[in-house]
PDB file of C-alpha atoms and ligand atoms in Angstrom:
ATOM      1  CA  MET A  27      23.212  21.695  -9.825  1.00 46.00           C
ATOM      2  CA  THR A  28      22.956  17.893 -10.021  1.00 51.00           C
ATOM      3  CA  ARG A  29      20.028  16.513  -8.076  1.00 58.00           C
ATOM      4  CA  VAL A  30      20.470  13.875  -5.430  1.00 69.00           C
ATOM      5  CA  PRO A  31      18.715  10.595  -6.383  1.00 88.00           C
ATOM      6  CA  GLY A  32      15.115  10.270  -5.323  1.00 95.00           C
ATOM      7  CA  ILE A  33      12.865   7.562  -3.918  1.00 98.00           C
ATOM      8  CA  GLY A  34      10.970   5.206  -6.239  1.00 98.00           C
ATOM      9  CA  ILE A  35       7.489   4.026  -5.293  1.00 98.00           C
ATOM     10  CA  PHE A  36       5.168   1.711  -7.189  1.00 98.00           C
ATOM     11  CA  ASP A  37       1.706   0.210  -6.988  1.00 98.00           C
ATOM     12  CA  SER A  38      -0.713  -1.375  -9.443  1.00 97.00           C
ATOM     13  CA  GLY A  39      -2.390   2.031  -9.828  1.00 96.00           C
ATOM     14  CA  VAL A  40      -3.580   4.793  -7.532  1.00 97.00           C
ATOM     15  CA  GLY A  41      -3.596   2.927  -4.179  1.00 96.00           C
ATOM     16  CA  GLY A  42       0.055   3.584  -3.370  1.00 97.00           C
ATOM     17  CA  LEU A  43      -0.667   7.311  -3.393  1.00 97.00           C
ATOM     18  CA  THR A  44      -1.935   6.838   0.190  1.00 97.00           C
ATOM     19  CA  VAL A  45       1.679   5.932   1.032  1.00 97.00           C
ATOM     20  CA  VAL A  46       3.034   8.881  -1.001  1.00 98.00           C
ATOM     21  CA  GLN A  47       0.805  11.163   1.089  1.00 97.00           C
ATOM     22  CA  ARG A  48       2.665  10.063   4.241  1.00 97.00           C
ATOM     23  CA  LEU A  49       6.081  10.203   2.541  1.00 97.00           C
ATOM     24  CA  LEU A  50       5.399  13.836   1.624  1.00 97.00           C
ATOM     25  CA  GLU A  51       4.895  14.544   5.340  1.00 96.00           C
ATOM     26  CA  VAL A  52       7.682  12.385   6.784  1.00 97.00           C
ATOM     27  CA  VAL A  53      10.457  12.940   4.177  1.00 97.00           C
ATOM     28  CA  PRO A  54       9.468  16.290   2.610  1.00 96.00           C
ATOM     29  CA  GLY A  55      12.938  16.952   1.193  1.00 96.00           C
ATOM     30  CA  GLU A  56      13.003  13.873  -1.033  1.00 97.00           C
ATOM     31  CA  ASP A  57      12.176  13.713  -4.739  1.00 97.00           C
ATOM     32  CA  LEU A  58       9.502  11.036  -5.172  1.00 97.00           C
ATOM     33  CA  LEU A  59       9.108   9.074  -8.414  1.00 98.00           C
ATOM     34  CA  TYR A  60       5.853   7.137  -8.457  1.00 98.00           C
ATOM     35  CA  LEU A  61       4.913   4.429 -10.960  1.00 98.00           C
ATOM     36  CA  GLY A  62       1.279   3.297 -11.178  1.00 98.00           C
ATOM     37  CA  ASP A  63       1.039   0.153 -13.306  1.00 98.00           C
ATOM     38  CA  THR A  64      -2.443   1.145 -14.449  1.00 97.00           C
ATOM     39  CA  ALA A  65      -2.328  -0.971 -17.626  1.00 97.00           C
ATOM     40  CA  ARG A  66      -2.128  -4.153 -15.545  1.00 97.00           C
ATOM     41  CA  HIS A  67      -4.263  -3.165 -12.537  1.00 97.00           C
ATOM     42  CA  PRO A  68      -5.587  -4.922 -10.494  1.00 97.00           C
ATOM     43  CA  TYR A  69      -2.838  -7.069  -8.998  1.00 98.00           C
ATOM     44  CA  GLY A  70      -4.924  -8.438  -6.147  1.00 97.00           C
ATOM     45  CA  THR A  71      -6.818 -10.955  -8.279  1.00 96.00           C
ATOM     46  CA  LYS A  72      -3.743 -12.274 -10.121  1.00 97.00           C
ATOM     47  CA  SER A  73      -1.392 -15.163  -9.368  1.00 97.00           C
ATOM     48  CA  ALA A  74       1.716 -14.691  -7.230  1.00 97.00           C
ATOM     49  CA  ALA A  75       4.002 -15.426 -10.216  1.00 98.00           C
ATOM     50  CA  THR A  76       2.315 -12.804 -12.394  1.00 98.00           C
ATOM     51  CA  VAL A  77       2.371 -10.112  -9.691  1.00 98.00           C
ATOM     52  CA  ALA A  78       6.026 -10.895  -8.929  1.00 98.00           C
ATOM     53  CA  SER A  79       7.005 -10.453 -12.584  1.00 98.00           C
ATOM     54  CA  TYR A  80       5.166  -7.093 -12.741  1.00 98.00           C
ATOM     55  CA  ALA A  81       6.861  -6.015  -9.495  1.00 98.00           C
ATOM     56  CA  GLU A  82      10.266  -6.857 -10.941  1.00 98.00           C
ATOM     57  CA  GLU A  83       9.633  -4.790 -14.094  1.00 98.00           C
ATOM     58  CA  ASN A  84       8.354  -1.844 -12.045  1.00 98.00           C
ATOM     59  CA  THR A  85      11.398  -1.946  -9.786  1.00 98.00           C
ATOM     60  CA  ALA A  86      13.739  -2.153 -12.787  1.00 98.00           C
ATOM     61  CA  PHE A  87      12.067   0.953 -14.276  1.00 98.00           C
ATOM     62  CA  LEU A  88      12.584   2.933 -11.051  1.00 98.00           C
ATOM     63  CA  VAL A  89      16.143   1.685 -10.519  1.00 98.00           C
ATOM     64  CA  ASP A  90      16.977   2.677 -14.121  1.00 97.00           C
ATOM     65  CA  LYS A  91      15.792   6.179 -13.199  1.00 96.00           C
ATOM     66  CA  GLY A  92      18.548   6.192 -10.581  1.00 96.00           C
ATOM     67  CA  VAL A  93      16.488   6.041  -7.363  1.00 97.00           C
ATOM     68  CA  LYS A  94      18.333   5.317  -4.099  1.00 97.00           C
ATOM     69  CA  LEU A  95      15.508   3.293  -2.519  1.00 98.00           C
ATOM     70  CA  VAL A  96      12.270   1.638  -3.679  1.00 98.00           C
ATOM     71  CA  VAL A  97       8.996   1.460  -1.748  1.00 98.00           C
ATOM     72  CA  VAL A  98       6.629  -1.322  -2.795  1.00 98.00           C
ATOM     73  CA  ALA A  99       3.463   0.645  -1.962  1.00 98.00           C
ATOM     74  CA  CYS A 100       1.242  -2.296  -2.797  1.00 98.00           C
ATOM     75  CA  ASN A 101       0.391  -5.019  -0.314  1.00 97.00           C
ATOM     76  CA  SER A 102      -0.245  -7.586  -3.047  1.00 97.00           C
ATOM     77  CA  ALA A 103       3.225  -7.054  -4.559  1.00 98.00           C
ATOM     78  CA  SER A 104       4.921  -6.791  -1.128  1.00 98.00           C
ATOM     79  CA  ALA A 105       3.256 -10.056  -0.134  1.00 97.00           C
ATOM     80  CA  VAL A 106       4.578 -12.105  -3.043  1.00 97.00           C
ATOM     81  CA  ALA A 107       7.691 -10.329  -4.340  1.00 98.00           C
ATOM     82  CA  LEU A 108       9.594  -8.542  -1.587  1.00 98.00           C
ATOM     83  CA  GLU A 109      12.265 -11.184  -0.963  1.00 97.00           C
ATOM     84  CA  MET A 110      12.876 -11.682  -4.687  1.00 98.00           C
ATOM     85  CA  LEU A 111      13.202  -7.913  -5.240  1.00 98.00           C
ATOM     86  CA  ARG A 112      15.630  -7.570  -2.338  1.00 98.00           C
ATOM     87  CA  ALA A 113      17.761 -10.374  -3.808  1.00 98.00           C
ATOM     88  CA  ARG A 114      17.740  -8.920  -7.360  1.00 98.00           C
ATOM     89  CA  PHE A 115      18.285  -5.210  -6.803  1.00 98.00           C
ATOM     90  CA  ALA A 116      21.105  -3.433  -5.011  1.00 97.00           C
ATOM     91  CA  VAL A 117      19.027  -0.545  -3.608  1.00 97.00           C
ATOM     92  CA  PRO A 118      17.080  -0.978  -0.331  1.00 97.00           C
ATOM     93  CA  ILE A 119      13.532  -2.214  -0.989  1.00 98.00           C
ATOM     94  CA  ILE A 120      10.849  -1.410   1.593  1.00 98.00           C
ATOM     95  CA  GLY A 121       7.467  -3.155   1.556  1.00 98.00           C
ATOM     96  CA  VAL A 122       4.277  -2.347   3.436  1.00 98.00           C
ATOM     97  CA  ILE A 123       3.601  -5.661   5.199  1.00 98.00           C
ATOM     98  CA  GLU A 124       6.222  -5.568   7.968  1.00 97.00           C
ATOM     99  CA  PRO A 125       5.485  -1.912   8.817  1.00 97.00           C
ATOM    100  CA  GLY A 126       1.743  -2.741   8.938  1.00 97.00           C
ATOM    101  CA  ALA A 127       2.390  -5.700  11.231  1.00 98.00           C
ATOM    102  CA  ARG A 128       4.524  -3.543  13.555  1.00 97.00           C
ATOM    103  CA  ALA A 129       1.807  -0.895  13.712  1.00 96.00           C
ATOM    104  CA  ALA A 130      -0.787  -3.538  14.630  1.00 97.00           C
ATOM    105  CA  ILE A 131       1.396  -4.942  17.416  1.00 97.00           C
ATOM    106  CA  GLY A 132       1.602  -1.420  18.806  1.00 96.00           C
ATOM    107  CA  ALA A 133      -2.174  -1.018  18.605  1.00 97.00           C
ATOM    108  CA  THR A 134      -3.586  -4.278  19.970  1.00 98.00           C
ATOM    109  CA  ARG A 135      -4.356  -4.741  23.668  1.00 97.00           C
ATOM    110  CA  ASN A 136      -6.229  -8.058  23.614  1.00 98.00           C
ATOM    111  CA  ARG A 137      -3.810  -9.713  21.114  1.00 98.00           C
ATOM    112  CA  LYS A 138      -6.605 -10.396  18.617  1.00 98.00           C
ATOM    113  CA  VAL A 139      -5.707  -8.818  15.286  1.00 98.00           C
ATOM    114  CA  GLY A 140      -7.679  -8.787  12.047  1.00 98.00           C
ATOM    115  CA  VAL A 141      -6.220  -8.384   8.576  1.00 98.00           C
ATOM    116  CA  ILE A 142      -8.110  -7.458   5.415  1.00 98.00           C
ATOM    117  CA  GLY A 143      -6.599  -7.266   1.944  1.00 98.00           C
ATOM    118  CA  THR A 144      -6.829  -8.438  -1.639  1.00 97.00           C
ATOM    119  CA  GLU A 145      -7.143 -12.121  -2.472  1.00 97.00           C
ATOM    120  CA  ALA A 146      -3.428 -12.218  -3.427  1.00 96.00           C
ATOM    121  CA  THR A 147      -2.349 -10.680  -0.109  1.00 97.00           C
ATOM    122  CA  ILE A 148      -4.560 -12.841   2.086  1.00 98.00           C
ATOM    123  CA  ALA A 149      -3.763 -16.060   0.158  1.00 97.00           C
ATOM    124  CA  SER A 150      -0.015 -15.399   0.556  1.00 97.00           C
ATOM    125  CA  GLY A 151      -0.240 -15.596   4.365  1.00 98.00           C
ATOM    126  CA  SER A 152       2.371 -12.814   4.539  1.00 98.00           C
ATOM    127  CA  TYR A 153       0.654 -10.776   7.242  1.00 98.00           C
ATOM    128  CA  THR A 154       0.108 -13.852   9.384  1.00 98.00           C
ATOM    129  CA  ARG A 155       3.818 -14.720   9.126  1.00 98.00           C
ATOM    130  CA  ALA A 156       4.939 -11.136   9.798  1.00 98.00           C
ATOM    131  CA  LEU A 157       2.635 -10.823  12.828  1.00 98.00           C
ATOM    132  CA  GLN A 158       3.591 -14.212  14.250  1.00 98.00           C
ATOM    133  CA  ALA A 159       7.273 -13.396  13.861  1.00 98.00           C
ATOM    134  CA  LEU A 160       6.713 -10.366  16.093  1.00 97.00           C
ATOM    135  CA  ASP A 161       4.395 -12.072  18.577  1.00 97.00           C
ATOM    136  CA  PRO A 162       3.664 -15.817  18.303  1.00 97.00           C
ATOM    137  CA  THR A 163       0.865 -15.549  20.895  1.00 96.00           C
ATOM    138  CA  LEU A 164      -1.376 -13.379  18.694  1.00 98.00           C
ATOM    139  CA  GLU A 165      -4.747 -14.582  17.451  1.00 98.00           C
ATOM    140  CA  ILE A 166      -4.958 -13.546  13.786  1.00 98.00           C
ATOM    141  CA  TYR A 167      -8.132 -13.386  11.698  1.00 98.00           C
ATOM    142  CA  THR A 168      -7.964 -12.644   7.979  1.00 98.00           C
ATOM    143  CA  ARG A 169     -10.478 -11.818   5.260  1.00 98.00           C
ATOM    144  CA  ALA A 170     -10.112 -10.916   1.577  1.00 98.00           C
ATOM    145  CA  CYS A 171     -12.320  -7.966   0.570  1.00 98.00           C
ATOM    146  CA  PRO A 172     -11.848  -7.741  -3.216  1.00 96.00           C
ATOM    147  CA  LEU A 173     -14.741  -5.330  -3.861  1.00 97.00           C
ATOM    148  CA  PHE A 174     -13.152  -2.632  -1.697  1.00 98.00           C
ATOM    149  CA  VAL A 175     -10.630  -1.786  -4.451  1.00 97.00           C
ATOM    150  CA  PRO A 176     -13.187  -0.856  -7.176  1.00 96.00           C
ATOM    151  CA  LEU A 177     -15.374   0.866  -4.557  1.00 97.00           C
ATOM    152  CA  ALA A 178     -12.454   3.068  -3.461  1.00 95.00           C
ATOM    153  CA  GLU A 179     -11.610   3.884  -7.083  1.00 94.00           C
ATOM    154  CA  GLU A 180     -15.223   4.724  -7.865  1.00 94.00           C
ATOM    155  CA  GLY A 181     -15.414   7.014  -4.850  1.00 95.00           C
ATOM    156  CA  TRP A 182     -18.181   4.814  -3.408  1.00 97.00           C
ATOM    157  CA  VAL A 183     -16.666   4.776   0.047  1.00 97.00           C
ATOM    158  CA  ALA A 184     -19.547   5.792   2.302  1.00 95.00           C
ATOM    159  CA  ASN A 185     -22.718   5.004   0.358  1.00 97.00           C
ATOM    160  CA  PRO A 186     -25.175   2.098   0.886  1.00 98.00           C
ATOM    161  CA  VAL A 187     -23.248  -0.180  -1.500  1.00 98.00           C
ATOM    162  CA  ALA A 188     -20.012   0.345   0.450  1.00 98.00           C
ATOM    163  CA  ARG A 189     -21.796  -0.150   3.782  1.00 98.00           C
ATOM    164  CA  GLU A 190     -23.432  -3.361   2.549  1.00 98.00           C
ATOM    165  CA  ALA A 191     -20.123  -4.764   1.242  1.00 98.00           C
ATOM    166  CA  ALA A 192     -18.347  -3.841   4.485  1.00 98.00           C
ATOM    167  CA  GLY A 193     -21.123  -5.439   6.555  1.00 98.00           C
ATOM    168  CA  VAL A 194     -20.814  -8.738   4.677  1.00 98.00           C
ATOM    169  CA  TYR A 195     -17.008  -8.838   4.519  1.00 98.00           C
ATOM    170  CA  LEU A 196     -16.442  -7.845   8.145  1.00 98.00           C
ATOM    171  CA  ALA A 197     -19.156  -9.919   9.860  1.00 97.00           C
ATOM    172  CA  SER A 198     -16.831 -12.789  10.806  1.00 95.00           C
ATOM    173  CA  LEU A 199     -14.136 -10.397  12.048  1.00 97.00           C
ATOM    174  CA  ARG A 200     -16.674  -8.677  14.317  1.00 95.00           C
ATOM    175  CA  GLN A 201     -17.480 -12.014  15.892  1.00 95.00           C
ATOM    176  CA  SER A 202     -13.792 -12.699  16.529  1.00 96.00           C
ATOM    177  CA  HIS A 203     -13.596  -9.753  18.976  1.00 95.00           C
ATOM    178  CA  ILE A 204     -10.510  -8.282  17.352  1.00 98.00           C
ATOM    179  CA  ASP A 205      -9.436  -4.931  18.790  1.00 98.00           C
ATOM    180  CA  SER A 206      -7.290  -3.864  15.828  1.00 98.00           C
ATOM    181  CA  LEU A 207      -7.625  -4.327  12.096  1.00 98.00           C
ATOM    182  CA  ILE A 208      -4.860  -3.968   9.528  1.00 98.00           C
ATOM    183  CA  LEU A 209      -6.066  -2.278   6.340  1.00 97.00           C
ATOM    184  CA  GLY A 210      -3.814  -4.536   4.270  1.00 97.00           C
ATOM    185  CA  CYS A 211      -4.349  -2.866   0.922  1.00 97.00           C
ATOM    186  CA  THR A 212      -3.236   0.642   0.043  1.00 96.00           C
ATOM    187  CA  HIS A 213      -6.712   1.403  -1.359  1.00 96.00           C
ATOM    188  CA  TYR A 214      -8.520   0.671   1.894  1.00 97.00           C
ATOM    189  CA  PRO A 215      -7.740   3.828   3.934  1.00 96.00           C
ATOM    190  CA  LEU A 216     -10.349   5.567   1.756  1.00 96.00           C
ATOM    191  CA  LEU A 217     -12.991   3.244   3.233  1.00 97.00           C
ATOM    192  CA  ALA A 218     -11.811   3.712   6.827  1.00 97.00           C
ATOM    193  CA  GLU A 219     -14.920   5.539   7.947  1.00 97.00           C
ATOM    194  CA  THR A 220     -17.291   2.864   6.650  1.00 98.00           C
ATOM    195  CA  ILE A 221     -15.126   0.018   7.968  1.00 98.00           C
ATOM    196  CA  GLY A 222     -14.918   1.765  11.357  1.00 98.00           C
ATOM    197  CA  ALA A 223     -18.686   2.222  11.472  1.00 98.00           C
ATOM    198  CA  VAL A 224     -19.218  -1.532  10.939  1.00 97.00           C
ATOM    199  CA  LEU A 225     -16.641  -2.633  13.521  1.00 97.00           C
ATOM    200  CA  GLY A 226     -17.306   0.012  16.149  1.00 97.00           C
ATOM    201  CA  PRO A 227     -14.985   2.340  18.083  1.00 97.00           C
ATOM    202  CA  GLU A 228     -13.381  -0.473  20.089  1.00 96.00           C
ATOM    203  CA  VAL A 229     -11.555  -1.681  16.947  1.00 98.00           C
ATOM    204  CA  GLN A 230      -8.544   0.419  16.000  1.00 97.00           C
ATOM    205  CA  LEU A 231      -7.837   0.639  12.268  1.00 98.00           C
ATOM    206  CA  VAL A 232      -4.194   0.360  11.342  1.00 96.00           C
ATOM    207  CA  ASP A 233      -2.708   1.234   7.974  1.00 92.00           C
ATOM    208  CA  SER A 234       0.877   0.718   6.907  1.00 93.00           C
ATOM    209  CA  ALA A 235       1.504   4.105   5.340  1.00 95.00           C
ATOM    210  CA  THR A 236       2.817   6.079   8.324  1.00 94.00           C
ATOM    211  CA  GLU A 237       4.982   3.241   9.614  1.00 94.00           C
ATOM    212  CA  THR A 238       6.325   2.603   6.086  1.00 97.00           C
ATOM    213  CA  ALA A 239       7.248   6.284   5.710  1.00 97.00           C
ATOM    214  CA  ARG A 240       9.049   6.118   9.072  1.00 96.00           C
ATOM    215  CA  GLU A 241      11.010   3.062   7.892  1.00 97.00           C
ATOM    216  CA  VAL A 242      12.015   4.967   4.752  1.00 98.00           C
ATOM    217  CA  ALA A 243      13.239   7.902   6.883  1.00 97.00           C
ATOM    218  CA  ALA A 244      15.164   5.556   9.196  1.00 97.00           C
ATOM    219  CA  THR A 245      16.791   3.693   6.283  1.00 97.00           C
ATOM    220  CA  LEU A 246      17.898   6.945   4.619  1.00 97.00           C
ATOM    221  CA  ALA A 247      19.260   8.240   7.921  1.00 96.00           C
ATOM    222  CA  GLU A 248      21.181   4.981   8.452  1.00 96.00           C
ATOM    223  CA  GLN A 249      22.692   5.266   4.978  1.00 92.00           C
ATOM    224  CA  GLY A 250      23.454   8.945   5.375  1.00 94.00           C
ATOM    225  CA  SER A 251      21.511   9.587   2.151  1.00 93.00           C
ATOM    226  CA  ALA A 252      18.575  11.632   3.486  1.00 95.00           C
ATOM    227  CA  ARG A 253      17.871  14.917   1.733  1.00 91.00           C
ATOM    228  CA  ALA A 254      16.608  17.632   4.053  1.00 84.00           C
ATOM    229  CA  GLY A 255      16.413  21.394   4.225  1.00 86.00           C
ATOM    230  CA  VAL A 256      15.129  21.653   0.642  1.00 91.00           C
ATOM    231  CA  ALA A 257      11.700  21.097  -0.913  1.00 92.00           C
ATOM    232  CA  GLY A 258      11.308  17.730  -2.612  1.00 94.00           C
ATOM    233  CA  SER A 259       9.198  17.043  -5.673  1.00 95.00           C
ATOM    234  CA  ALA A 260       6.776  14.332  -6.810  1.00 96.00           C
ATOM    235  CA  SER A 261       6.570  12.963 -10.358  1.00 97.00           C
ATOM    236  CA  PHE A 262       4.098  10.380 -11.540  1.00 98.00           C
ATOM    237  CA  PHE A 263       4.424   7.724 -14.241  1.00 98.00           C
ATOM    238  CA  VAL A 264       1.726   5.342 -15.476  1.00 98.00           C
ATOM    239  CA  THR A 265       1.629   2.430 -17.912  1.00 98.00           C
ATOM    240  CA  ASP A 266      -1.718   3.359 -19.511  1.00 97.00           C
ATOM    241  CA  VAL A 267      -3.262   6.678 -20.527  1.00 95.00           C
ATOM    242  CA  PRO A 268      -2.905   9.097 -17.584  1.00 97.00           C
ATOM    243  CA  ASP A 269      -6.433  10.609 -17.582  1.00 96.00           C
ATOM    244  CA  ARG A 270      -8.077   8.338 -15.025  1.00 95.00           C
ATOM    245  CA  PHE A 271      -5.004   8.294 -12.765  1.00 97.00           C
ATOM    246  CA  VAL A 272      -4.928  12.101 -12.677  1.00 96.00           C
ATOM    247  CA  LYS A 273      -8.692  12.294 -12.146  1.00 95.00           C
ATOM    248  CA  ILE A 274      -9.022   9.889  -9.227  1.00 96.00           C
ATOM    249  CA  GLY A 275      -5.465  10.119  -7.886  1.00 97.00           C
ATOM    250  CA  SER A 276      -6.084  13.261  -5.856  1.00 95.00           C
ATOM    251  CA  ARG A 277      -8.540  11.413  -3.602  1.00 94.00           C
ATOM    252  CA  PHE A 278      -5.795   8.937  -2.709  1.00 97.00           C
ATOM    253  CA  LEU A 279      -3.012  11.501  -2.458  1.00 97.00           C
ATOM    254  CA  GLY A 280      -5.030  14.060  -0.509  1.00 94.00           C
ATOM    255  CA  SER A 281      -3.818  16.783  -2.879  1.00 93.00           C
ATOM    256  CA  THR A 282      -3.925  17.394  -6.613  1.00 93.00           C
ATOM    257  CA  VAL A 283      -2.104  15.091  -9.012  1.00 95.00           C
ATOM    258  CA  ASP A 284      -1.289  17.659 -11.691  1.00 92.00           C
ATOM    259  CA  SER A 285      -0.072  15.310 -14.386  1.00 96.00           C
ATOM    260  CA  ALA A 286       1.324  11.864 -15.061  1.00 97.00           C
ATOM    261  CA  VAL A 287       3.590  10.624 -17.842  1.00 97.00           C
ATOM    262  CA  ARG A 288       2.747   7.457 -19.713  1.00 98.00           C
ATOM    263  CA  ILE A 289       5.712   5.141 -20.137  1.00 96.00           C
ATOM    264  CA  GLU A 290       6.145   2.619 -22.943  1.00 87.00           C
ATOM    265  CA  ARG A 291       7.461  -0.810 -22.044  1.00 77.00           C
TER     266      ARG A 291
HETATM  267  N1  DGL B   8      -3.248  -1.354  -3.851  1.00 72.36           N
HETATM  268  C1  DGL B   8      -3.090  -2.786  -4.017  1.00 72.36           C
HETATM  269  C2  DGL B   8      -2.647  -3.394  -2.685  1.00 72.36           C
HETATM  270  O1  DGL B   8      -2.213  -2.702  -1.770  1.00 72.36           O
HETATM  271  C3  DGL B   8      -4.350  -3.467  -4.425  1.00 72.36           C
HETATM  272  C4  DGL B   8      -4.970  -3.083  -5.698  1.00 72.36           C
HETATM  273  C5  DGL B   8      -4.916  -4.179  -6.719  1.00 72.36           C
HETATM  274  O2  DGL B   8      -5.594  -5.203  -6.587  1.00 72.36           O
HETATM  275  O3  DGL B   8      -4.161  -3.996  -7.660  1.00 72.36           O
HETATM  276  O4  DGL B   8      -2.701  -4.586  -2.538  1.00 72.36           O
END
């Protein structure tokens, strides 16, 4: 039996697995092909032009595999490359910024929204534009938190080092009286508990993953290309040796990453 094309997903490494976790729940019948560009991680400290060229290569790899849709499960790449990818490739391309912005609009009551992300994401201003497009009256406060990515990868998400980093990074946001905070990096959901402890229960943490998975489901339904009533699968590809990805990936996926295949470029 020929298989129906799957969904391609990419990130700089393991972070996008937090989005895969939601896709497994929301579109369980789909075959998921995930590419972690581990050889070139991190993206968040690199220039927009460099990240955009990596994003284009990753998308080309997934499209060559025959996927019917691509999810850019990386805020840094979504922030700088989404429009270019949509113009260059024929398949629908879904990023994580617009879904994250929509989720924040649904969460905020006092119209004061915070955004944290990598340096690339924050410098791009993409969240600010996406939020303002939905509600120009919002007050938006942003902060880059570059150390959160290595902390999440190290599993240092609730120890004194993580608490100290969160305290320093989030101090200005606390003073802004935001009532919702977008975790604008696919690594950050792992630090949710520590971030929540610093900001207090009055600040709702918003991540893009669930809303992104819903957008994927809606796009497939619109196109009549959803695959349901059967069990989907998940395969993982990486651009460097797979050992570390397999070892730490399960924390991001919420279930075991059995294996990953290294691709040559
Ligand atoms: N997971 C990436 C993101 O969502 C950040 C990690 C990196 O810097 O490569 O932006």
